[in-house]
């Protein structure tokens, strides 16, 4: 399907934009394309869609369940017992709810770390969104490592046979929850198949202190020794990195995903040392984390909190500017996940959002990016286009009512 967007604001100019075969085909003051679906861009600006580089999607069903608790009692008393009650229906509608929320708040691509990848892939296909669905490793009592490796191999064999147009990788939960042999196996398997790896790293001080006590080195240094360091690795959080850790990440061009809302809510640690990471030329991305520790998937809110926390914590109003954090949430994520989007130019993948300019929070518009980061929420997104497909138009998304109804039923059932 071709889409012609008429009279939309693009970098301060009124332009027409034609989308064909999933890509931006033409940008000009006036375009004629009678065969294309016509969208009015009046009172709207067009921008690259957002990329959520760390989340646990189906945890939407746990939104608001067990809030205001310390991390480990929260996990042991609330989250893990509820997750044990998930079944296929709960996973499916939890994923669909997450994808609906992301669509409605301008996200075109996400990187996920959660269970039941086959169900996630089905939900992803049904939603039309794009994302990285990863095979998760989280070892609990009774886990058989070799059986887990075999299951992972079979999962990727099935994906290859289905010829899916999606991104799949490996997601070991952390250095403290996955055994050494499995972490080594993951590194080897990823290299053999050119897969990306995503892991929690130095999220809490306890994680660092325990690793040093048991292994004589930080989690970052341990990952290096185990052979996981490289540009195919991305790490979430990174709040307790030291200078040696930063050098290791820099040498291997490993992106760090900032998740400020979750970090603050769980009191995981001080604000990310954005400036040191930036000076070390480490790629910086943005994520929401899951809905049980955020409690939403709105990257607009996450951009604002990310910027304000940096300024407040380091007492520097120039730290992490609106443009820097918008870049983290859009182009930087698209570049790392190689989506083909993240920019608006002819030939780029059409992963785009239309932003209403006639809403109170967008008026006046002295600076569009400033408004988006500091004034807006996901509700300013009027329409969303993902790989050339119109997933939301004038705030309407297919199956929205059904998703909300079914997700509510499943959430009530598992959160007893």
Short mmCIF file of C-alpha atoms in Angstrom, two decimals, residues 72-366:
data_model
loop_
_atom_site.label_atom_id
_atom_site.label_comp_id
_atom_site.label_asym_id
_atom_site.label_seq_id
_atom_site.Cartn_x
_atom_site.Cartn_y
_atom_site.Cartn_z
CA UNK A 72 13.71 -8.40 46.38
CA UNK A 73 10.50 -8.59 48.47
CA UNK A 74 8.70 -7.16 45.41
CA UNK A 75 10.11 -9.94 43.22
CA UNK A 76 9.68 -12.77 45.71
CA UNK A 77 6.25 -11.88 47.09
CA UNK A 78 4.52 -10.35 44.07
CA UNK A 79 6.17 -10.63 40.66
CA UNK A 80 7.50 -14.18 40.60
CA UNK A 81 4.31 -15.78 42.06
CA UNK A 82 2.18 -13.87 39.53
CA UNK A 83 4.47 -14.81 36.64
CA UNK A 84 4.15 -18.46 37.67
CA UNK A 85 0.42 -18.18 36.93
CA UNK A 86 0.95 -16.92 33.35
CA UNK A 87 -0.27 -19.27 30.63
CA UNK A 88 -0.39 -18.90 26.85
CA UNK A 89 -3.49 -16.66 26.97
CA UNK A 90 -1.94 -14.37 29.55
CA UNK A 91 1.30 -14.06 27.59
CA UNK A 92 -0.52 -13.34 24.33
CA UNK A 93 -2.80 -10.62 25.66
CA UNK A 94 -0.03 -9.18 27.81
CA UNK A 95 2.06 -8.79 24.65
CA UNK A 96 -0.84 -7.37 22.65
CA UNK A 97 -1.51 -4.80 25.38
CA UNK A 98 2.15 -3.75 25.37
CA UNK A 99 2.23 -3.42 21.59
CA UNK A 100 -0.99 -1.40 21.63
CA UNK A 101 0.47 0.97 24.24
CA UNK A 102 3.68 1.38 22.26
CA UNK A 103 1.81 2.06 19.02
CA UNK A 104 -0.31 4.70 20.74
CA UNK A 105 2.79 6.45 22.11
CA UNK A 106 4.89 6.58 18.95
CA UNK A 107 7.13 3.53 19.30
CA UNK A 108 7.93 1.81 16.00
CA UNK A 109 10.49 -0.72 17.28
CA UNK A 110 11.35 -2.29 20.64
CA UNK A 111 13.85 -4.71 22.14
CA UNK A 112 12.21 -7.28 24.40
CA UNK A 113 13.41 -9.53 27.20
CA UNK A 114 10.57 -11.80 28.27
CA UNK A 115 9.31 -15.34 28.03
CA UNK A 116 7.41 -17.45 25.48
CA UNK A 117 9.06 -16.08 22.36
CA UNK A 118 6.75 -17.99 20.00
CA UNK A 119 3.72 -16.29 21.52
CA UNK A 120 5.50 -12.93 21.37
CA UNK A 121 6.19 -13.45 17.67
CA UNK A 122 2.53 -14.27 16.99
CA UNK A 123 1.37 -11.21 18.93
CA UNK A 124 3.92 -9.08 17.09
CA UNK A 125 2.68 -10.28 13.71
CA UNK A 126 -0.93 -9.65 14.72
CA UNK A 127 -0.09 -6.09 15.86
CA UNK A 128 2.01 -4.99 12.86
CA UNK A 129 4.68 -3.52 15.12
CA UNK A 130 8.40 -4.27 14.73
CA UNK A 131 10.66 -5.55 17.48
CA UNK A 132 13.52 -7.75 18.62
CA UNK A 133 12.13 -10.90 20.26
CA UNK A 134 14.92 -12.61 22.18
CA UNK A 135 15.41 -16.07 23.63
CA UNK A 136 15.61 -15.47 27.39
CA UNK A 137 17.95 -17.27 29.77
CA UNK A 138 17.04 -17.07 33.47
CA UNK A 139 18.17 -20.06 35.46
CA UNK A 140 16.09 -21.16 38.42
CA UNK A 141 16.32 -24.18 40.66
CA UNK A 142 16.12 -27.34 38.59
CA UNK A 143 17.12 -25.74 35.28
CA UNK A 144 19.02 -28.15 33.01
CA UNK A 145 21.60 -26.13 31.10
CA UNK A 146 22.10 -28.50 28.16
CA UNK A 147 18.35 -28.90 27.66
CA UNK A 148 18.07 -25.11 27.62
CA UNK A 149 20.78 -24.86 24.97
CA UNK A 150 19.04 -27.47 22.83
CA UNK A 151 15.72 -25.67 23.20
CA UNK A 152 17.35 -22.42 22.11
CA UNK A 153 18.87 -24.09 19.04
CA UNK A 154 15.49 -25.53 18.08
CA UNK A 155 13.81 -22.15 18.53
CA UNK A 156 16.18 -20.48 16.09
CA UNK A 157 15.85 -23.37 13.64
CA UNK A 158 12.07 -22.89 13.66
CA UNK A 159 12.44 -19.15 13.14
CA UNK A 160 14.73 -19.71 10.14
CA UNK A 161 12.19 -22.12 8.63
CA UNK A 162 9.39 -19.57 9.03
CA UNK A 163 11.43 -16.84 7.29
CA UNK A 164 10.13 -14.23 9.69
CA UNK A 165 10.68 -10.54 9.00
CA UNK A 166 11.71 -9.80 12.55
CA UNK A 167 14.79 -9.46 14.72
CA UNK A 168 15.71 -12.25 17.11
CA UNK A 169 18.61 -12.57 19.52
CA UNK A 170 19.69 -13.86 22.90
CA UNK A 171 18.82 -12.32 26.28
CA UNK A 172 20.60 -13.76 29.31
CA UNK A 173 19.02 -12.02 32.29
CA UNK A 174 22.26 -11.13 34.11
CA UNK A 175 25.67 -12.43 35.18
CA UNK A 176 24.23 -13.43 38.58
CA UNK A 177 21.20 -15.37 37.28
CA UNK A 178 22.80 -17.30 34.40
CA UNK A 179 25.63 -19.86 34.99
CA UNK A 180 29.11 -19.37 33.59
CA UNK A 181 28.87 -22.31 31.16
CA UNK A 182 25.63 -20.95 29.69
CA UNK A 183 27.05 -17.44 29.31
CA UNK A 184 30.03 -18.89 27.41
CA UNK A 185 27.67 -20.96 25.27
CA UNK A 186 25.59 -17.85 24.50
CA UNK A 187 28.70 -15.99 23.34
CA UNK A 188 29.72 -18.83 21.03
CA UNK A 189 26.19 -19.35 19.68
CA UNK A 190 25.78 -15.63 18.99
CA UNK A 191 29.06 -15.46 17.07
CA UNK A 192 28.19 -18.52 14.99
CA UNK A 193 24.85 -17.02 13.93
CA UNK A 194 25.68 -13.29 14.02
CA UNK A 195 23.05 -12.68 16.71
CA UNK A 196 22.72 -9.77 19.10
CA UNK A 197 22.88 -10.29 22.86
CA UNK A 198 21.07 -8.17 25.45
CA UNK A 199 21.66 -8.34 29.23
CA UNK A 200 21.04 -6.44 32.48
CA UNK A 201 24.38 -5.06 33.71
CA UNK A 202 25.36 -3.27 36.92
CA UNK A 203 21.77 -2.35 37.69
CA UNK A 204 22.28 -2.42 41.46
CA UNK A 205 25.19 -1.96 43.83
CA UNK A 206 24.50 -5.43 45.27
CA UNK A 207 25.02 -7.00 41.84
CA UNK A 208 28.46 -5.38 41.62
CA UNK A 209 29.53 -6.18 45.17
CA UNK A 210 28.42 -9.82 44.91
CA UNK A 211 30.27 -10.29 41.62
CA UNK A 212 33.46 -8.81 43.04
CA UNK A 213 33.15 -10.96 46.16
CA UNK A 214 32.62 -14.21 44.25
CA UNK A 215 34.75 -13.62 41.14
CA UNK A 216 37.17 -10.83 42.03
CA UNK A 217 35.92 -8.52 39.30
CA UNK A 218 32.99 -6.42 38.16
CA UNK A 219 30.11 -7.81 36.07
CA UNK A 220 31.48 -5.94 33.04
CA UNK A 221 34.96 -7.45 33.41
CA UNK A 222 33.37 -10.86 33.93
CA UNK A 223 31.39 -10.59 30.69
CA UNK A 224 34.63 -9.73 28.91
CA UNK A 225 36.38 -12.79 30.34
CA UNK A 226 33.46 -14.98 29.30
CA UNK A 227 33.70 -13.79 25.69
CA UNK A 228 30.47 -11.80 25.42
CA UNK A 229 31.94 -8.35 24.77
CA UNK A 230 31.50 -6.91 21.29
CA UNK A 231 29.30 -4.55 19.25
CA UNK A 232 26.59 -7.24 19.07
CA UNK A 233 26.10 -6.88 22.86
CA UNK A 234 23.86 -4.22 24.43
CA UNK A 235 23.44 -3.72 28.17
CA UNK A 236 20.56 -2.31 30.20
CA UNK A 237 20.99 0.07 33.14
CA UNK A 238 24.77 0.41 33.80
CA UNK A 239 24.29 2.53 36.92
CA UNK A 240 27.30 1.18 38.80
CA UNK A 241 29.99 1.18 36.13
CA UNK A 242 33.52 2.18 37.14
CA UNK A 243 36.22 3.70 34.94
CA UNK A 244 37.60 0.29 33.91
CA UNK A 245 34.10 -0.88 33.02
CA UNK A 246 33.53 2.19 30.87
CA UNK A 247 36.81 1.57 29.06
CA UNK A 248 35.82 -2.04 28.34
CA UNK A 249 32.42 -1.00 26.97
CA UNK A 250 34.03 1.77 24.90
CA UNK A 251 36.67 -0.52 23.40
CA UNK A 252 33.96 -2.95 22.34
CA UNK A 253 31.38 -0.30 21.29
CA UNK A 254 28.72 -1.80 23.55
CA UNK A 255 25.58 0.38 23.81
CA UNK A 256 24.16 1.21 27.25
CA UNK A 257 20.38 1.50 27.56
CA UNK A 258 19.22 4.12 30.08
CA UNK A 259 15.99 3.30 31.99
CA UNK A 260 15.55 6.23 34.41
CA UNK A 261 11.95 5.69 35.53
CA UNK A 262 12.54 2.09 36.57
CA UNK A 263 15.88 2.96 38.17
CA UNK A 264 14.27 5.65 40.31
CA UNK A 265 11.19 3.62 41.24
CA UNK A 266 13.24 0.64 42.41
CA UNK A 267 15.93 2.92 43.93
CA UNK A 268 18.52 0.97 41.96
CA UNK A 269 21.17 3.68 42.19
CA UNK A 270 22.28 7.12 41.16
CA UNK A 271 21.63 8.58 37.74
CA UNK A 272 23.54 7.08 34.84
CA UNK A 273 26.89 8.80 34.29
CA UNK A 274 25.77 10.03 30.89
CA UNK A 275 28.66 12.46 30.34
CA UNK A 276 31.40 9.90 31.05
CA UNK A 277 29.75 7.39 28.72
CA UNK A 278 29.29 10.03 26.04
CA UNK A 279 32.93 11.15 26.31
CA UNK A 280 33.98 7.50 25.97
CA UNK A 281 31.95 7.37 22.73
CA UNK A 282 29.72 4.61 24.04
CA UNK A 283 26.40 4.44 22.12
CA UNK A 284 23.53 5.52 24.39
CA UNK A 285 19.97 4.29 23.94
CA UNK A 286 16.71 4.71 25.87
CA UNK A 287 14.30 2.15 27.31
CA UNK A 288 11.24 2.08 29.53
CA UNK A 289 11.90 -1.27 31.23
CA UNK A 290 8.75 -3.26 32.03
CA UNK A 291 5.36 -2.03 33.17
CA UNK A 292 5.77 -3.48 36.65
CA UNK A 293 8.70 -1.17 37.37
CA UNK A 294 7.87 1.95 35.36
CA UNK A 295 4.63 1.75 35.04
CA UNK A 296 4.12 2.60 31.38
CA UNK A 297 5.79 2.23 27.98
CA UNK A 298 5.61 5.91 27.01
CA UNK A 299 9.00 6.97 25.65
CA UNK A 300 7.93 10.61 25.65
CA UNK A 301 7.68 10.49 29.43
CA UNK A 302 10.95 8.55 29.57
CA UNK A 303 12.77 11.23 27.54
CA UNK A 304 11.67 13.96 29.92
CA UNK A 305 12.57 12.01 33.05
CA UNK A 306 15.93 11.01 31.57
CA UNK A 307 16.88 14.61 30.85
CA UNK A 308 15.56 16.07 34.12
CA UNK A 309 17.18 13.41 36.30
CA UNK A 310 20.57 14.09 34.73
CA UNK A 311 20.23 17.83 35.29
CA UNK A 312 19.00 17.51 38.87
CA UNK A 313 21.40 14.79 40.03
CA UNK A 314 24.53 16.40 38.58
CA UNK A 315 23.30 19.97 39.21
CA UNK A 316 23.92 20.94 35.60
CA UNK A 317 21.01 22.27 33.46
CA UNK A 318 23.03 21.76 30.27
CA UNK A 319 23.45 18.01 30.80
CA UNK A 320 21.54 15.66 28.43
CA UNK A 321 19.79 18.17 26.18
CA UNK A 322 16.41 17.65 24.53
CA UNK A 323 18.08 16.90 21.20
CA UNK A 324 20.47 14.38 22.72
CA UNK A 325 17.72 12.43 24.47
CA UNK A 326 15.42 12.52 21.42
CA UNK A 327 18.33 11.14 19.36
CA UNK A 328 18.79 8.32 21.92
CA UNK A 329 15.10 7.46 21.66
CA UNK A 330 14.91 7.53 17.88
CA UNK A 331 17.88 7.57 15.49
CA UNK A 332 20.40 5.93 17.84
CA UNK A 333 18.06 3.02 18.51
CA UNK A 334 17.18 2.61 14.84
CA UNK A 335 20.87 2.60 13.94
CA UNK A 336 21.80 -0.03 16.51
CA UNK A 337 18.92 -2.36 15.66
CA UNK A 338 19.48 -1.68 11.95
CA UNK A 339 15.81 -0.99 11.25
CA UNK A 340 16.50 1.18 8.21
CA UNK A 341 14.56 4.01 9.84
CA UNK A 342 15.44 6.72 12.35
CA UNK A 343 15.67 9.41 9.67
CA UNK A 344 13.32 11.05 7.21
CA UNK A 345 14.89 10.86 3.78
CA UNK A 346 14.16 9.16 0.48
CA UNK A 347 15.04 5.47 0.68
CA UNK A 348 14.70 5.18 4.46
CA UNK A 349 12.29 2.69 6.02
CA UNK A 350 8.96 4.43 6.65
CA UNK A 351 8.88 4.17 10.46
CA UNK A 352 7.18 7.49 11.14
CA UNK A 353 4.92 9.33 13.56
CA UNK A 354 2.62 12.27 12.94
CA UNK A 355 2.53 14.69 15.89
CA UNK A 356 -0.43 17.00 16.53
CA UNK A 357 0.74 20.61 16.69
CA UNK A 358 -2.67 22.04 17.64
CA UNK A 359 -2.82 20.57 21.15
CA UNK A 360 -2.41 22.84 24.20
CA UNK A 361 0.86 21.24 25.31
CA UNK A 362 2.36 21.85 21.84
CA UNK A 363 1.48 25.57 21.71
CA UNK A 364 3.48 27.75 21.29
CA UNK A 365 6.12 25.83 19.36
CA UNK A 366 9.33 27.81 19.71
#
